[in-house]
């Protein structure tokens, strides 16, 4: 699957800075080059929501979950 706005993204351990447990976020935007912006919590500290852009090459290592 590919990133789509509104889907959840699951990062396996070690991918895109995920801990040994993995990490999750929500896809907020998808850009023409295939990179995508996510919103997440507990990545840059233990409180608050932050946003970051994930490179297109990382998408193939992730799972995207539609609700």
Coordinates of C-alpha atoms in Angstrom, one line a residue:
X1 CA 0.0 0.0 0.0
X2 CA 0.9 3.6 -0.4
X3 CA 0.4 6.6 2.0
X4 CA -2.9 8.3 1.7
X5 CA -4.2 11.3 3.7
X6 CA -6.2 10.0 6.7
X7 CA -4.6 6.6 7.0
X8 CA -2.6 5.4 10.0
X9 CA 1.0 4.5 9.3
X10 CA 2.9 1.8 11.3
X11 CA 6.7 2.0 11.4
X12 CA 8.6 -1.3 12.3
X13 CA 11.3 -1.1 14.9
X14 CA 14.2 1.1 13.8
X15 CA 12.5 2.5 10.7
X16 CA 12.3 6.4 10.6
X17 CA 13.5 6.6 14.2
X18 CA 11.0 4.1 15.6
X19 CA 11.9 2.5 18.9
X20 CA 12.4 -1.2 19.4
X21 CA 8.6 -1.4 19.7
X22 CA 7.9 0.4 16.5
X23 CA 5.8 3.6 16.1
X24 CA 2.6 4.9 14.6
X25 CA 1.3 8.1 13.2
X26 CA -1.3 9.5 10.9
X27 CA -0.7 10.6 7.3
X28 CA -1.6 14.3 7.0
X29 CA -0.3 15.0 3.5
X30 CA 1.3 13.2 0.5
X31 CA 3.6 15.1 -1.7
X32 CA 4.3 14.6 -5.5
X33 CA 7.8 13.1 -4.8
X34 CA 6.2 10.3 -2.7
X35 CA 7.2 11.7 0.7
X36 CA 4.5 12.2 3.3
X37 CA 3.8 14.3 6.3
X38 CA 2.7 12.6 9.5
X39 CA 1.3 13.8 12.8
X40 CA 2.4 11.8 15.9
X41 CA 2.9 11.8 19.6
X42 CA 5.8 10.7 21.8
X43 CA 8.5 11.0 19.1
X44 CA 10.0 14.3 20.1
X45 CA 9.1 14.1 23.8
X46 CA 6.4 12.6 25.9
X47 CA 3.7 15.2 25.3
X48 CA 2.2 17.1 22.5
X49 CA 1.7 16.4 18.8
X50 CA 4.5 17.0 16.3
X51 CA 4.7 16.8 12.6
X52 CA 7.5 15.5 10.3
X53 CA 8.0 14.6 6.7
X54 CA 9.0 11.0 5.9
X55 CA 11.0 10.3 2.8
X56 CA 9.4 8.4 -0.1
X57 CA 11.9 5.6 0.2
X58 CA 10.7 4.7 3.7
X59 CA 7.1 4.1 2.6
X60 CA 7.9 0.6 1.3
X61 CA 9.0 -0.4 4.9
X62 CA 5.7 0.8 6.5
X63 CA 2.2 -0.5 6.7
X64 CA -0.7 1.9 6.0
X65 CA -4.1 1.2 7.6
X66 CA -7.3 2.6 6.2
X67 CA -10.2 3.1 8.6

